[in-house]
PDB file of C-alpha atoms in Angstrom:
ATOM      1  CA  MET A 813      29.243  33.765  36.347  1.00  0.00           C
ATOM      2  CA  ALA A 814      26.506  34.155  33.749  1.00  0.00           C
ATOM      3  CA  GLN A 815      25.564  37.717  32.793  1.00  0.00           C
ATOM      4  CA  TYR A 816      21.988  36.835  31.808  1.00  0.00           C
ATOM      5  CA  THR A 817      19.137  35.227  33.675  1.00  0.00           C
ATOM      6  CA  PRO A 818      17.646  32.295  31.738  1.00  0.00           C
ATOM      7  CA  GLN A 819      14.704  34.446  30.593  1.00  0.00           C
ATOM      8  CA  GLU A 820      16.989  37.309  29.571  1.00  0.00           C
ATOM      9  CA  LEU A 821      19.051  34.823  27.601  1.00  0.00           C
ATOM     10  CA  ALA A 822      15.963  33.500  25.812  1.00  0.00           C
ATOM     11  CA  ASP A 823      14.894  37.039  24.928  1.00  0.00           C
ATOM     12  CA  LYS A 824      18.357  37.748  23.526  1.00  0.00           C
ATOM     13  CA  LEU A 825      18.722  34.553  21.512  1.00  0.00           C
ATOM     14  CA  LYS A 826      15.306  34.563  19.882  1.00  0.00           C
ATOM     15  CA  GLU A 827      15.916  37.898  18.138  1.00  0.00           C
ATOM     16  CA  GLY A 828      19.146  37.171  16.298  1.00  0.00           C
ATOM     17  CA  LEU A 829      21.151  34.645  14.338  1.00  0.00           C
ATOM     18  CA  LEU A 830      22.887  31.830  16.239  1.00  0.00           C
ATOM     19  CA  SER A 831      25.916  29.742  15.289  1.00  0.00           C
ATOM     20  CA  PHE A 832      28.163  26.901  16.419  1.00  0.00           C
ATOM     21  CA  PRO A 833      31.880  27.701  16.033  1.00  0.00           C
ATOM     22  CA  VAL A 834      34.055  24.894  14.708  1.00  0.00           C
ATOM     23  CA  THR A 835      36.653  23.522  17.110  1.00  0.00           C
ATOM     24  CA  ALA A 836      40.109  23.969  15.612  1.00  0.00           C
ATOM     25  CA  PHE A 837      42.426  20.949  15.586  1.00  0.00           C
ATOM     26  CA  ASP A 838      46.148  20.774  14.867  1.00  0.00           C
ATOM     27  CA  ALA A 839      47.964  18.276  12.638  1.00  0.00           C
ATOM     28  CA  ASP A 840      47.731  15.641  15.408  1.00  0.00           C
ATOM     29  CA  LEU A 841      43.981  16.306  15.785  1.00  0.00           C
ATOM     30  CA  LYS A 842      44.485  17.859  19.203  1.00  0.00           C
ATOM     31  CA  VAL A 843      42.554  21.020  20.088  1.00  0.00           C
ATOM     32  CA  ASP A 844      44.479  23.951  18.611  1.00  0.00           C
ATOM     33  CA  GLU A 845      43.878  26.619  21.226  1.00  0.00           C
ATOM     34  CA  ALA A 846      45.496  29.508  19.350  1.00  0.00           C
ATOM     35  CA  ALA A 847      43.562  28.819  16.150  1.00  0.00           C
ATOM     36  CA  TYR A 848      40.330  28.297  18.099  1.00  0.00           C
ATOM     37  CA  ARG A 849      40.729  31.617  19.894  1.00  0.00           C
ATOM     38  CA  THR A 850      41.447  33.358  16.594  1.00  0.00           C
ATOM     39  CA  HIS A 851      38.261  31.912  15.130  1.00  0.00           C
ATOM     40  CA  LEU A 852      36.207  32.929  18.174  1.00  0.00           C
ATOM     41  CA  ALA A 853      37.559  36.473  18.045  1.00  0.00           C
ATOM     42  CA  TRP A 854      36.454  36.747  14.419  1.00  0.00           C
ATOM     43  CA  GLN A 855      33.067  35.114  14.942  1.00  0.00           C
ATOM     44  CA  SER A 856      32.202  37.325  17.897  1.00  0.00           C
ATOM     45  CA  SER A 857      33.147  40.503  16.022  1.00  0.00           C
ATOM     46  CA  PHE A 858      29.871  40.368  14.064  1.00  0.00           C
ATOM     47  CA  ASP A 859      26.329  41.022  15.264  1.00  0.00           C
ATOM     48  CA  VAL A 860      25.458  37.427  16.120  1.00  0.00           C
ATOM     49  CA  ALA A 861      23.034  36.722  18.983  1.00  0.00           C
ATOM     50  CA  GLY A 862      24.781  33.697  20.463  1.00  0.00           C
ATOM     51  CA  LEU A 863      27.588  31.182  19.953  1.00  0.00           C
ATOM     52  CA  PHE A 864      27.322  27.526  21.006  1.00  0.00           C
ATOM     53  CA  ALA A 865      30.725  26.045  21.877  1.00  0.00           C
ATOM     54  CA  ALA A 866      31.500  22.329  21.510  1.00  0.00           C
ATOM     55  CA  GLY A 867      28.248  21.683  19.668  1.00  0.00           C
ATOM     56  CA  GLY A 868      27.575  19.614  16.557  1.00  0.00           C
ATOM     57  CA  THR A 869      29.499  21.836  14.136  1.00  0.00           C
ATOM     58  CA  GLY A 870      32.141  22.129  16.853  1.00  0.00           C
ATOM     59  CA  GLU A 871      32.477  18.320  16.792  1.00  0.00           C
ATOM     60  CA  GLY A 872      31.429  18.067  20.413  1.00  0.00           C
ATOM     61  CA  PHE A 873      30.698  14.390  19.818  1.00  0.00           C
ATOM     62  CA  SER A 874      34.428  13.793  19.296  1.00  0.00           C
ATOM     63  CA  LEU A 875      35.638  15.752  22.326  1.00  0.00           C
ATOM     64  CA  THR A 876      36.484  14.175  25.669  1.00  0.00           C
ATOM     65  CA  PRO A 877      34.643  15.671  28.666  1.00  0.00           C
ATOM     66  CA  GLU A 878      37.874  17.431  29.615  1.00  0.00           C
ATOM     67  CA  GLU A 879      38.320  18.846  26.114  1.00  0.00           C
ATOM     68  CA  SER A 880      34.705  19.976  26.021  1.00  0.00           C
ATOM     69  CA  ALA A 881      35.079  21.829  29.305  1.00  0.00           C
ATOM     70  CA  ARG A 882      38.274  23.488  28.066  1.00  0.00           C
ATOM     71  CA  VAL A 883      36.719  24.479  24.733  1.00  0.00           C
ATOM     72  CA  VAL A 884      33.761  26.099  26.509  1.00  0.00           C
ATOM     73  CA  TRP A 885      36.057  27.876  28.954  1.00  0.00           C
ATOM     74  CA  MET A 886      38.128  29.309  26.091  1.00  0.00           C
ATOM     75  CA  ALA A 887      34.988  30.412  24.259  1.00  0.00           C
ATOM     76  CA  VAL A 888      33.711  32.265  27.304  1.00  0.00           C
ATOM     77  CA  GLU A 889      37.099  33.871  27.897  1.00  0.00           C
ATOM     78  CA  GLU A 890      37.559  34.885  24.261  1.00  0.00           C
ATOM     79  CA  ALA A 891      34.028  35.862  23.213  1.00  0.00           C
ATOM     80  CA  GLY A 892      31.843  35.978  26.311  1.00  0.00           C
ATOM     81  CA  SER A 893      32.204  39.709  26.852  1.00  0.00           C
ATOM     82  CA  ARG A 894      30.818  40.400  23.360  1.00  0.00           C
ATOM     83  CA  VAL A 895      28.228  37.685  22.762  1.00  0.00           C
ATOM     84  CA  PRO A 896      26.451  35.060  24.888  1.00  0.00           C
ATOM     85  CA  VAL A 897      28.330  31.758  24.840  1.00  0.00           C
ATOM     86  CA  LEU A 898      26.440  28.521  25.369  1.00  0.00           C
ATOM     87  CA  ALA A 899      27.758  24.983  25.804  1.00  0.00           C
ATOM     88  CA  SER A 900      26.480  21.550  24.871  1.00  0.00           C
ATOM     89  CA  ALA A 901      25.705  18.489  26.973  1.00  0.00           C
ATOM     90  CA  GLY A 902      25.196  14.924  25.850  1.00  0.00           C
ATOM     91  CA  GLY A 903      25.773  11.243  26.475  1.00  0.00           C
ATOM     92  CA  SER A 904      24.383   9.632  29.594  1.00  0.00           C
ATOM     93  CA  THR A 905      22.415  11.615  32.173  1.00  0.00           C
ATOM     94  CA  ALA A 906      25.445  11.618  34.468  1.00  0.00           C
ATOM     95  CA  GLN A 907      27.730  12.846  31.693  1.00  0.00           C
ATOM     96  CA  ALA A 908      25.259  15.538  30.640  1.00  0.00           C
ATOM     97  CA  ILE A 909      25.044  16.722  34.248  1.00  0.00           C
ATOM     98  CA  GLN A 910      28.829  16.962  34.380  1.00  0.00           C
ATOM     99  CA  ASN A 911      28.834  18.899  31.086  1.00  0.00           C
ATOM    100  CA  ALA A 912      26.250  21.272  32.568  1.00  0.00           C
ATOM    101  CA  LYS A 913      28.236  21.836  35.737  1.00  0.00           C
ATOM    102  CA  ASP A 914      31.448  22.383  33.773  1.00  0.00           C
ATOM    103  CA  ALA A 915      29.657  24.872  31.504  1.00  0.00           C
ATOM    104  CA  GLU A 916      28.264  26.844  34.419  1.00  0.00           C
ATOM    105  CA  ALA A 917      31.670  26.872  36.137  1.00  0.00           C
ATOM    106  CA  ALA A 918      33.217  28.233  32.930  1.00  0.00           C
ATOM    107  CA  GLY A 919      30.724  31.090  32.830  1.00  0.00           C
ATOM    108  CA  ALA A 920      28.572  29.853  29.947  1.00  0.00           C
ATOM    109  CA  GLU A 921      25.159  31.478  29.705  1.00  0.00           C
ATOM    110  CA  GLY A 922      23.238  28.378  28.716  1.00  0.00           C
ATOM    111  CA  LEU A 923      23.254  24.815  27.490  1.00  0.00           C
ATOM    112  CA  LEU A 924      22.026  22.851  24.479  1.00  0.00           C
ATOM    113  CA  LEU A 925      21.009  19.373  25.597  1.00  0.00           C
ATOM    114  CA  LEU A 926      21.792  16.799  22.915  1.00  0.00           C
ATOM    115  CA  PRO A 927      19.919  13.467  22.665  1.00  0.00           C
ATOM    116  CA  PRO A 928      20.949  10.734  25.119  1.00  0.00           C
ATOM    117  CA  TYR A 929      23.531   8.303  23.811  1.00  0.00           C
ATOM    118  CA  LEU A 930      22.277   5.442  21.615  1.00  0.00           C
ATOM    119  CA  THR A 931      19.393   4.043  23.661  1.00  0.00           C
ATOM    120  CA  GLU A 932      15.743   4.354  22.700  1.00  0.00           C
ATOM    121  CA  CYS A 933      13.567   6.099  25.255  1.00  0.00           C
ATOM    122  CA  ASP A 934       9.976   7.159  25.815  1.00  0.00           C
ATOM    123  CA  GLN A 935       8.493  10.407  27.136  1.00  0.00           C
ATOM    124  CA  ALA A 936       8.783   9.484  30.819  1.00  0.00           C
ATOM    125  CA  GLY A 937      12.476   8.770  30.385  1.00  0.00           C
ATOM    126  CA  LEU A 938      13.082  11.971  28.422  1.00  0.00           C
ATOM    127  CA  LEU A 939      11.236  13.959  31.075  1.00  0.00           C
ATOM    128  CA  ALA A 940      13.398  12.479  33.847  1.00  0.00           C
ATOM    129  CA  HIS A 941      16.589  12.988  31.818  1.00  0.00           C
ATOM    130  CA  VAL A 942      15.989  16.661  31.067  1.00  0.00           C
ATOM    131  CA  SER A 943      14.681  17.334  34.566  1.00  0.00           C
ATOM    132  CA  ALA A 944      17.886  15.969  36.052  1.00  0.00           C
ATOM    133  CA  ILE A 945      20.021  18.305  33.921  1.00  0.00           C
ATOM    134  CA  CYS A 946      17.807  21.341  34.573  1.00  0.00           C
ATOM    135  CA  SER A 947      17.977  20.635  38.302  1.00  0.00           C
ATOM    136  CA  ALA A 948      21.764  20.374  38.215  1.00  0.00           C
ATOM    137  CA  THR A 949      22.365  23.886  36.880  1.00  0.00           C
ATOM    138  CA  SER A 950      20.959  27.391  37.127  1.00  0.00           C
ATOM    139  CA  ILE A 951      21.796  28.391  33.531  1.00  0.00           C
ATOM    140  CA  GLY A 952      19.292  28.217  30.679  1.00  0.00           C
ATOM    141  CA  VAL A 953      18.659  24.817  29.088  1.00  0.00           C
ATOM    142  CA  ILE A 954      17.536  24.213  25.487  1.00  0.00           C
ATOM    143  CA  VAL A 955      16.478  20.743  24.323  1.00  0.00           C
ATOM    144  CA  TYR A 956      17.398  19.421  20.877  1.00  0.00           C
ATOM    145  CA  ASN A 957      14.459  17.619  19.282  1.00  0.00           C
ATOM    146  CA  ARG A 958      16.027  14.960  17.058  1.00  0.00           C
ATOM    147  CA  ALA A 959      17.008  11.290  16.740  1.00  0.00           C
ATOM    148  CA  ASN A 960      15.957   9.368  19.887  1.00  0.00           C
ATOM    149  CA  ALA A 961      14.921  12.540  21.739  1.00  0.00           C
ATOM    150  CA  VAL A 962      11.606  13.594  20.205  1.00  0.00           C
ATOM    151  CA  TYR A 963       9.715  15.565  22.842  1.00  0.00           C
ATOM    152  CA  SER A 964       5.931  15.628  22.806  1.00  0.00           C
ATOM    153  CA  ALA A 965       4.137  18.939  23.331  1.00  0.00           C
ATOM    154  CA  GLU A 966       3.002  17.634  26.724  1.00  0.00           C
ATOM    155  CA  THR A 967       6.527  16.698  27.817  1.00  0.00           C
ATOM    156  CA  VAL A 968       7.790  20.118  26.793  1.00  0.00           C
ATOM    157  CA  ALA A 969       4.977  21.743  28.778  1.00  0.00           C
ATOM    158  CA  LYS A 970       5.800  19.686  31.895  1.00  0.00           C
ATOM    159  CA  LEU A 971       9.452  20.696  31.658  1.00  0.00           C
ATOM    160  CA  ALA A 972       8.509  24.348  31.226  1.00  0.00           C
ATOM    161  CA  ASP A 973       6.231  24.153  34.262  1.00  0.00           C
ATOM    162  CA  ARG A 974       8.793  22.445  36.490  1.00  0.00           C
ATOM    163  CA  HIS A 975      11.962  24.292  35.536  1.00  0.00           C
ATOM    164  CA  PRO A 976      12.218  28.094  35.111  1.00  0.00           C
ATOM    165  CA  ASN A 977      15.645  27.596  33.497  1.00  0.00           C
ATOM    166  CA  PHE A 978      14.169  25.463  30.714  1.00  0.00           C
ATOM    167  CA  ILE A 979      14.023  28.111  27.999  1.00  0.00           C
ATOM    168  CA  GLY A 980      14.210  26.710  24.485  1.00  0.00           C
ATOM    169  CA  PHE A 981      13.254  24.090  21.929  1.00  0.00           C
ATOM    170  CA  LYS A 982      15.550  23.366  18.975  1.00  0.00           C
ATOM    171  CA  ASP A 983      14.189  21.195  16.176  1.00  0.00           C
ATOM    172  CA  ALA A 984      16.016  19.036  13.640  1.00  0.00           C
ATOM    173  CA  LEU A 985      13.030  17.070  12.298  1.00  0.00           C
ATOM    174  CA  GLY A 986      10.854  19.619  10.523  1.00  0.00           C
ATOM    175  CA  ASP A 987       7.626  17.759  11.298  1.00  0.00           C
ATOM    176  CA  ILE A 988       5.062  20.524  10.761  1.00  0.00           C
ATOM    177  CA  GLU A 989       2.275  18.865  12.729  1.00  0.00           C
ATOM    178  CA  HIS A 990       4.559  18.143  15.664  1.00  0.00           C
ATOM    179  CA  LEU A 991       5.983  21.673  15.704  1.00  0.00           C
ATOM    180  CA  THR A 992       2.504  23.147  15.540  1.00  0.00           C
ATOM    181  CA  LYS A 993       1.482  21.120  18.592  1.00  0.00           C
ATOM    182  CA  VAL A 994       4.589  22.131  20.553  1.00  0.00           C
ATOM    183  CA  TYR A 995       4.168  25.828  19.791  1.00  0.00           C
ATOM    184  CA  ALA A 996       0.398  25.844  20.345  1.00  0.00           C
ATOM    185  CA  LYS A 997       0.828  24.146  23.715  1.00  0.00           C
ATOM    186  CA  ASN A 998       3.760  26.230  24.985  1.00  0.00           C
ATOM    187  CA  GLY A 999       3.536  29.571  23.168  1.00  0.00           C
ATOM    188  CA  ASP A1000       5.874  32.309  24.295  1.00  0.00           C
ATOM    189  CA  ARG A1001       6.967  30.455  27.428  1.00  0.00           C
ATOM    190  CA  LEU A1002       9.892  29.198  25.307  1.00  0.00           C
ATOM    191  CA  PHE A1003      11.865  30.335  22.316  1.00  0.00           C
ATOM    192  CA  TYR A1004      12.144  28.112  19.272  1.00  0.00           C
ATOM    193  CA  LEU A1005      15.050  27.658  16.897  1.00  0.00           C
ATOM    194  CA  GLY A1006      15.585  25.678  13.744  1.00  0.00           C
ATOM    195  CA  GLY A1007      18.305  23.070  13.677  1.00  0.00           C
ATOM    196  CA  LEU A1008      17.821  21.256  10.397  1.00  0.00           C
ATOM    197  CA  PRO A1009      20.883  21.000   8.152  1.00  0.00           C
ATOM    198  CA  THR A1010      21.388  23.384   6.344  1.00  0.00           C
ATOM    199  CA  ALA A1011      19.104  25.646   8.404  1.00  0.00           C
ATOM    200  CA  GLU A1012      18.870  28.430   5.800  1.00  0.00           C
ATOM    201  CA  THR A1013      16.952  26.081   3.497  1.00  0.00           C
ATOM    202  CA  PHE A1014      14.090  25.791   5.979  1.00  0.00           C
ATOM    203  CA  ALA A1015      14.267  29.160   7.723  1.00  0.00           C
ATOM    204  CA  LEU A1016      11.450  31.030   5.993  1.00  0.00           C
ATOM    205  CA  PRO A1017       8.713  28.372   6.297  1.00  0.00           C
ATOM    206  CA  LEU A1018       9.706  27.545   9.886  1.00  0.00           C
ATOM    207  CA  LEU A1019       9.343  31.215  10.807  1.00  0.00           C
ATOM    208  CA  GLN A1020       5.607  30.748  10.306  1.00  0.00           C
ATOM    209  CA  LEU A1021       5.667  27.966  12.915  1.00  0.00           C
ATOM    210  CA  GLY A1022       7.113  30.204  15.624  1.00  0.00           C
ATOM    211  CA  MET A1023      10.825  29.625  15.004  1.00  0.00           C
ATOM    212  CA  SER A1024      12.207  33.144  15.065  1.00  0.00           C
ATOM    213  CA  THR A1025      15.807  32.034  14.741  1.00  0.00           C
ATOM    214  CA  TYR A1026      18.063  29.167  13.709  1.00  0.00           C
ATOM    215  CA  SER A1027      21.655  28.033  13.964  1.00  0.00           C
ATOM    216  CA  SER A1028      23.750  28.813  10.889  1.00  0.00           C
ATOM    217  CA  ALA A1029      26.766  26.610  10.212  1.00  0.00           C
ATOM    218  CA  MET A1030      27.837  28.686   7.213  1.00  0.00           C
ATOM    219  CA  TYR A1031      28.146  31.718   9.499  1.00  0.00           C
ATOM    220  CA  ASN A1032      31.516  30.182  10.387  1.00  0.00           C
ATOM    221  CA  PHE A1033      33.028  31.163   7.030  1.00  0.00           C
ATOM    222  CA  VAL A1034      30.619  33.613   5.338  1.00  0.00           C
ATOM    223  CA  PRO A1035      29.271  35.552   8.327  1.00  0.00           C
ATOM    224  CA  GLU A1036      28.121  38.655   6.445  1.00  0.00           C
ATOM    225  CA  PHE A1037      26.108  36.572   3.990  1.00  0.00           C
ATOM    226  CA  ALA A1038      24.594  34.497   6.805  1.00  0.00           C
ATOM    227  CA  LEU A1039      23.502  37.635   8.672  1.00  0.00           C
ATOM    228  CA  GLU A1040      22.008  39.164   5.519  1.00  0.00           C
ATOM    229  CA  PHE A1041      20.105  35.944   4.863  1.00  0.00           C
ATOM    230  CA  TYR A1042      18.732  35.988   8.411  1.00  0.00           C
ATOM    231  CA  ARG A1043      17.572  39.587   8.043  1.00  0.00           C
ATOM    232  CA  ASP A1044      15.753  38.676   4.830  1.00  0.00           C
ATOM    233  CA  VAL A1045      14.036  35.794   6.623  1.00  0.00           C
ATOM    234  CA  ARG A1046      12.914  37.949   9.528  1.00  0.00           C
ATOM    235  CA  ASN A1047      11.631  40.562   7.061  1.00  0.00           C
ATOM    236  CA  GLN A1048       9.787  37.740   5.260  1.00  0.00           C
ATOM    237  CA  ASP A1049      11.353  38.934   2.024  1.00  0.00           C
ATOM    238  CA  ARG A1050      10.721  35.840  -0.087  1.00  0.00           C
ATOM    239  CA  VAL A1051      12.284  37.355  -3.207  1.00  0.00           C
ATOM    240  CA  ALA A1052      15.562  38.116  -1.427  1.00  0.00           C
ATOM    241  CA  VAL A1053      15.610  34.724   0.312  1.00  0.00           C
ATOM    242  CA  ASN A1054      15.057  32.872  -2.969  1.00  0.00           C
ATOM    243  CA  GLU A1055      17.761  34.892  -4.688  1.00  0.00           C
ATOM    244  CA  LYS A1056      20.276  33.927  -1.992  1.00  0.00           C
ATOM    245  CA  LEU A1057      19.140  30.306  -2.034  1.00  0.00           C
ATOM    246  CA  ASN A1058      19.802  30.115  -5.764  1.00  0.00           C
ATOM    247  CA  ARG A1059      23.012  32.136  -5.680  1.00  0.00           C
ATOM    248  CA  PHE A1060      24.747  30.170  -2.923  1.00  0.00           C
ATOM    249  CA  VAL A1061      22.772  27.952  -0.544  1.00  0.00           C
ATOM    250  CA  LEU A1062      21.399  25.372  -2.997  1.00  0.00           C
ATOM    251  CA  PRO A1063      24.696  24.917  -4.892  1.00  0.00           C
ATOM    252  CA  TYR A1064      26.378  24.652  -1.465  1.00  0.00           C
ATOM    253  CA  LEU A1065      24.025  21.794  -0.590  1.00  0.00           C
ATOM    254  CA  GLU A1066      25.100  19.937  -3.715  1.00  0.00           C
ATOM    255  CA  ILE A1067      28.691  19.926  -2.424  1.00  0.00           C
ATOM    256  CA  ARG A1068      27.551  19.052   1.109  1.00  0.00           C
ATOM    257  CA  ASP A1069      25.654  16.019  -0.165  1.00  0.00           C
ATOM    258  CA  ARG A1070      28.657  14.436  -1.914  1.00  0.00           C
ATOM    259  CA  ALA A1071      29.545  12.380   1.185  1.00  0.00           C
ATOM    260  CA  LYS A1072      27.988  11.439   4.508  1.00  0.00           C
ATOM    261  CA  GLY A1073      29.106  13.684   7.358  1.00  0.00           C
ATOM    262  CA  TYR A1074      29.944  16.567   5.052  1.00  0.00           C
ATOM    263  CA  GLY A1075      27.418  18.729   6.920  1.00  0.00           C
ATOM    264  CA  VAL A1076      30.213  19.386   9.436  1.00  0.00           C
ATOM    265  CA  SER A1077      33.205  18.826   7.156  1.00  0.00           C
ATOM    266  CA  ILE A1078      32.066  21.433   4.630  1.00  0.00           C
ATOM    267  CA  VAL A1079      32.226  24.132   7.293  1.00  0.00           C
ATOM    268  CA  LYS A1080      35.900  23.483   7.905  1.00  0.00           C
ATOM    269  CA  GLY A1081      36.290  23.229   4.132  1.00  0.00           C
ATOM    270  CA  GLY A1082      34.736  26.680   3.855  1.00  0.00           C
ATOM    271  CA  LEU A1083      37.203  28.085   6.373  1.00  0.00           C
ATOM    272  CA  LYS A1084      40.064  26.560   4.399  1.00  0.00           C
ATOM    273  CA  ALA A1085      38.635  28.070   1.210  1.00  0.00           C
ATOM    274  CA  ILE A1086      38.663  31.595   2.658  1.00  0.00           C
ATOM    275  CA  GLY A1087      42.142  31.308   4.186  1.00  0.00           C
ATOM    276  CA  ARG A1088      41.107  30.773   7.809  1.00  0.00           C
ATOM    277  CA  ASP A1089      42.041  27.114   8.150  1.00  0.00           C
ATOM    278  CA  ALA A1090      40.836  25.473  11.390  1.00  0.00           C
ATOM    279  CA  GLY A1091      42.378  22.083  10.642  1.00  0.00           C
ATOM    280  CA  SER A1092      40.853  18.752   9.782  1.00  0.00           C
ATOM    281  CA  VAL A1093      37.772  17.052  11.182  1.00  0.00           C
ATOM    282  CA  ARG A1094      38.218  14.108  13.525  1.00  0.00           C
ATOM    283  CA  PRO A1095      37.212  10.580  12.518  1.00  0.00           C
ATOM    284  CA  PRO A1096      34.721   9.155  11.859  1.00  0.00           C
ATOM    285  CA  LEU A1097      34.130  12.303   9.785  1.00  0.00           C
ATOM    286  CA  GLN A1098      36.261  12.890   6.704  1.00  0.00           C
ATOM    287  CA  ASP A1099      37.621  16.088   5.214  1.00  0.00           C
ATOM    288  CA  LEU A1100      36.433  17.491   1.918  1.00  0.00           C
ATOM    289  CA  THR A1101      38.598  16.427  -0.999  1.00  0.00           C
ATOM    290  CA  GLU A1102      40.855  19.021  -2.608  1.00  0.00           C
ATOM    291  CA  GLN A1103      38.389  19.212  -5.497  1.00  0.00           C
ATOM    292  CA  ASP A1104      35.491  19.778  -3.113  1.00  0.00           C
ATOM    293  CA  VAL A1105      37.348  22.652  -1.448  1.00  0.00           C
ATOM    294  CA  ALA A1106      38.221  24.130  -4.838  1.00  0.00           C
ATOM    295  CA  ASP A1107      34.579  23.881  -5.928  1.00  0.00           C
ATOM    296  CA  LEU A1108      33.422  25.518  -2.703  1.00  0.00           C
ATOM    297  CA  SER A1109      35.973  28.318  -3.060  1.00  0.00           C
ATOM    298  CA  ALA A1110      34.827  28.935  -6.625  1.00  0.00           C
ATOM    299  CA  LEU A1111      31.198  29.006  -5.483  1.00  0.00           C
ATOM    300  CA  ILE A1112      32.002  31.554  -2.755  1.00  0.00           C
ATOM    301  CA  ASP A1113      33.631  33.789  -5.352  1.00  0.00           C
ATOM    302  CA  ALA A1114      30.870  33.308  -7.930  1.00  0.00           C
ATOM    303  CA  ALA A1115      28.295  34.227  -5.289  1.00  0.00           C
ATOM    304  CA  GLY A1116      30.311  37.334  -4.362  1.00  0.00           C
ATOM    305  CA  ILE A1117      30.281  36.522  -0.655  1.00  0.00           C
ATOM    306  CA  ARG A1118      33.963  36.063   0.231  1.00  0.00           C
ATOM    307  CA  PRO A1119      34.363  37.854   3.597  1.00  0.00           C
ATOM    308  CA  ARG A1120      35.666  41.388   3.314  1.00  0.00           C
ATOM    309  CA  ASP A1121      37.999  40.933   6.261  1.00  0.00           C
ATOM    310  CA  ALA A1122      40.720  38.807   4.683  1.00  0.00           C
ATOM    311  CA  ALA A1123      43.251  39.268   7.494  1.00  0.00           C
ATOM    312  CA  MET A1124      43.280  36.768  10.343  1.00  0.00           C
ATOM    313  CA  ALA A1125      41.747  38.172  13.508  1.00  0.00           C
ATOM    314  CA  GLN A1126      44.074  38.149  16.482  1.00  0.00           C
ATOM    315  CA  PRO A1127      43.157  36.663  19.864  1.00  0.00           C
ATOM    316  CA  ALA A1128      42.258  39.223  22.512  1.00  0.00           C
TER     317      ALA A1128
END
C-alpha cells in the first residue's frame, strides 16, 4: 500500500532530484534480480526524492508486462522504505491500465504515463486515454509530454479538474511557449519536471518556467555529482552550473551523441566504467563500444566525480 497520498507525493517529488534506475540484465538478457537489487540499494542510499522503476532509462519499452510488474515489485521491496518508488505505464489504454493496477498492487507510490503506442491522436483521445488510467488507480499519475502525446494546457486543466490523483506534468519537448501556457493555466495544482535528454543541460532555464525538478539519468552512476548539480540549479547558481556543464556534462553529451539510442546505453556504460556493471542493453539498443566506455571512464576521472563508495552495495 502506498505511503503517500497523491498530493503528498507531488509535494515530495517537486523538491528533490528524481531518477530512473537501469534494469539489470544477465548474459542472456534476462532480468538479473540480484544485480538489480544491488543497484537499487545503492541508488536509494542517497538523498534522492524519487525513483521511477521500469521507465525509459530502465528500458521499460523492452520489458514484458510480467517483467515490468516484477521489476516494480522488486524496486518497492528493495527501496520503497527509503524513497518513493514510482512505476511506468505505456502501450495501449488497456495495457497502461494493467501496468497501473500492477504498480498499485506492488505498492508503488505513483505512475509515469508514457505516450500511447505508435498511433497519432488528438486532444480528445489523449483526454480519454489519461482519464481511463487515472480512474483505474488511486495512486498519483504523471503524464509524459512527448512524441504523439503532446497535451494542451486545456487538456491538462481538464485532467486536473476531473482527477485528484493526476499530479504531474513531465516534458520532453522544451517548447517554451507551450510550457508557459501549461504552467500559466494550471499553476501549483500540479508539479512539473523536466524530461529532456540529458536533463541537466536544460535544468536551469526550465526552472524559470516552473519546473522545479527533473529526472537525471547520470544519477545512476555519478549520484553525488548529480545531486550537487541539482542543488546548484535550485540555488540558481549559474556560475556553478556552467562549471559543471563544462567539466562533465557537455563532454558526456559528445559521447552520448556518437550513436542513436546511446541516451540509455551510456548510462549502463557509466555503470560499467565505475565497476557496477548492470549488464547490456536489450535490442534494438546497442551497447557502448569498448572505446566509448574507456572514454567515459577517463572523463569521469578527469572531472573528479568517480563515486566515493567503490564497494558494491549489498541487497537488504
